[in-house]
Amino acid sequence: MFNKKEFSKIYLAGFFLLIIIISILAVIIFEKTTKDNKKTIILNLDTKVEKNLSWNFSTNNTSMEVKIGQLYKIDFNVKNYGSIKSSGKAIYNVRPKLLKKYFVEIDCFCYKKQTLLPGEKSTYSITFYIDPKMISDSKVNDTKNMSISYTFLDSKNG
């Protein structure tokens, strides 16, 4: 049948073919996992202030492309244009609602009451990420846009 020399050549060729197949599979798996990790979503930010609170509230980042799993910090500009010291507390709303559990705030000015003197300006920030678990949730994994609305409410106990 095969002598020892021919068997070694066949064995070697088979081994190299196996290495090539394993390499191709590794590249395919790597590209698939990196593609998932690079998934992005458009985040739209909206700022509002309750009527009886004399504040301006805005951000320079009204829309941004966010990579799932990456940490972000956004600054908000606030100014008390009223003639008296006033306090407010912010609330937020996430749309679509199903995405709220994937919007993870590490730090947010909305967790505590904020107080500004007349004419005072301040910068508040949020630090957040979009939880990568969103990618494996079939209800929301194809979502391309997310909107978050922050509203400052008057806090009468200023």
mmCIF file of C-alpha atoms in Angstrom, residues 67-144:
data_model
loop_
_atom_site.group_PDB
_atom_site.id
_atom_site.type_symbol
_atom_site.label_atom_id
_atom_site.label_comp_id
_atom_site.label_asym_id
_atom_site.label_seq_id
_atom_site.Cartn_x
_atom_site.Cartn_y
_atom_site.Cartn_z
ATOM 1 C CA LYS A 67 -21.257 51.770 21.011
ATOM 2 C CA ILE A 68 -22.980 49.106 23.070
ATOM 3 C CA GLY A 69 -20.972 48.402 26.237
ATOM 4 C CA GLN A 70 -18.749 51.496 26.023
ATOM 5 C CA LEU A 71 -18.735 54.048 28.860
ATOM 6 C CA TYR A 72 -19.801 57.647 28.055
ATOM 7 C CA LYS A 73 -20.039 60.941 29.929
ATOM 8 C CA ILE A 74 -22.347 63.738 28.822
ATOM 9 C CA ASP A 75 -22.375 67.253 30.255
ATOM 10 C CA PHE A 76 -25.493 69.366 30.675
ATOM 11 C CA ASN A 77 -25.510 73.160 31.056
ATOM 12 C CA VAL A 78 -27.888 74.679 33.577
ATOM 13 C CA LYS A 79 -28.546 78.333 34.429
ATOM 14 C CA ASN A 80 -30.927 79.934 36.910
ATOM 15 C CA TYR A 81 -32.193 82.998 35.027
ATOM 16 C CA GLY A 82 -34.626 83.824 37.861
ATOM 17 C CA SER A 83 -34.184 86.427 40.610
ATOM 18 C CA ILE A 84 -34.317 83.996 43.548
ATOM 19 C CA LYS A 85 -32.436 80.917 44.692
ATOM 20 C CA SER A 86 -34.219 77.816 43.410
ATOM 21 C CA SER A 87 -33.834 74.064 43.486
ATOM 22 C CA GLY A 88 -34.776 71.325 41.098
ATOM 23 C CA LYS A 89 -34.562 67.612 40.709
ATOM 24 C CA ALA A 90 -34.367 65.876 37.341
ATOM 25 C CA ILE A 91 -36.237 62.814 36.206
ATOM 26 C CA TYR A 92 -35.667 60.930 32.988
ATOM 27 C CA ASN A 93 -37.645 58.841 30.550
ATOM 28 C CA VAL A 94 -36.290 56.264 28.074
ATOM 29 C CA ARG A 95 -37.975 55.442 24.756
ATOM 30 C CA PRO A 96 -38.642 52.781 23.638
ATOM 31 C CA LYS A 97 -39.533 51.706 27.155
ATOM 32 C CA LEU A 98 -38.121 48.202 26.606
ATOM 33 C CA LEU A 99 -34.628 49.733 26.463
ATOM 34 C CA LYS A 100 -34.787 51.315 29.931
ATOM 35 C CA LYS A 101 -33.283 48.240 31.601
ATOM 36 C CA TYR A 102 -30.289 48.413 29.230
ATOM 37 C CA PHE A 103 -29.557 52.105 29.879
ATOM 38 C CA VAL A 104 -27.183 51.882 32.862
ATOM 39 C CA GLU A 105 -26.331 55.130 34.638
ATOM 40 C CA ILE A 106 -23.175 54.962 36.707
ATOM 41 C CA ASP A 107 -23.527 58.546 37.913
ATOM 42 C CA CYS A 108 -26.248 61.113 37.316
ATOM 43 C CA PHE A 109 -27.089 64.582 38.552
ATOM 44 C CA CYS A 110 -30.716 63.447 38.665
ATOM 45 C CA TYR A 111 -30.183 61.389 41.821
ATOM 46 C CA LYS A 112 -30.123 64.464 44.045
ATOM 47 C CA LYS A 113 -31.640 67.932 44.388
ATOM 48 C CA GLN A 114 -29.687 70.693 42.642
ATOM 49 C CA THR A 115 -29.749 74.301 43.890
ATOM 50 C CA LEU A 116 -28.729 77.420 41.968
ATOM 51 C CA LEU A 117 -28.461 81.041 43.060
ATOM 52 C CA PRO A 118 -29.930 83.794 40.835
ATOM 53 C CA GLY A 119 -27.861 84.028 37.646
ATOM 54 C CA GLU A 120 -25.739 81.015 38.618
ATOM 55 C CA LYS A 121 -24.585 78.597 35.928
ATOM 56 C CA SER A 122 -23.500 75.035 36.474
ATOM 57 C CA THR A 123 -22.554 71.926 34.548
ATOM 58 C CA TYR A 124 -24.056 68.581 35.522
ATOM 59 C CA SER A 125 -23.155 65.270 33.976
ATOM 60 C CA ILE A 126 -24.216 61.681 33.510
ATOM 61 C CA THR A 127 -21.944 58.685 33.080
ATOM 62 C CA PHE A 128 -23.583 55.688 31.440
ATOM 63 C CA TYR A 129 -23.332 52.718 29.117
ATOM 64 C CA ILE A 130 -25.745 50.565 27.140
ATOM 65 C CA ASP A 131 -25.693 47.042 28.582
ATOM 66 C CA PRO A 132 -24.344 44.493 26.046
ATOM 67 C CA LYS A 133 -27.121 42.098 27.148
ATOM 68 C CA MET A 134 -29.307 44.149 24.808
ATOM 69 C CA ILE A 135 -27.663 42.393 21.850
ATOM 70 C CA SER A 136 -29.012 38.998 22.931
ATOM 71 C CA ASP A 137 -32.561 40.286 23.641
ATOM 72 C CA SER A 138 -34.568 39.461 20.520
ATOM 73 C CA LYS A 139 -37.218 42.068 21.455
ATOM 74 C CA VAL A 140 -34.790 44.978 21.138
ATOM 75 C CA ASN A 141 -31.553 43.817 19.462
ATOM 76 C CA ASP A 142 -32.539 45.371 16.105
ATOM 77 C CA THR A 143 -33.328 48.760 17.651
ATOM 78 C CA LYS A 144 -31.361 51.529 15.981
#
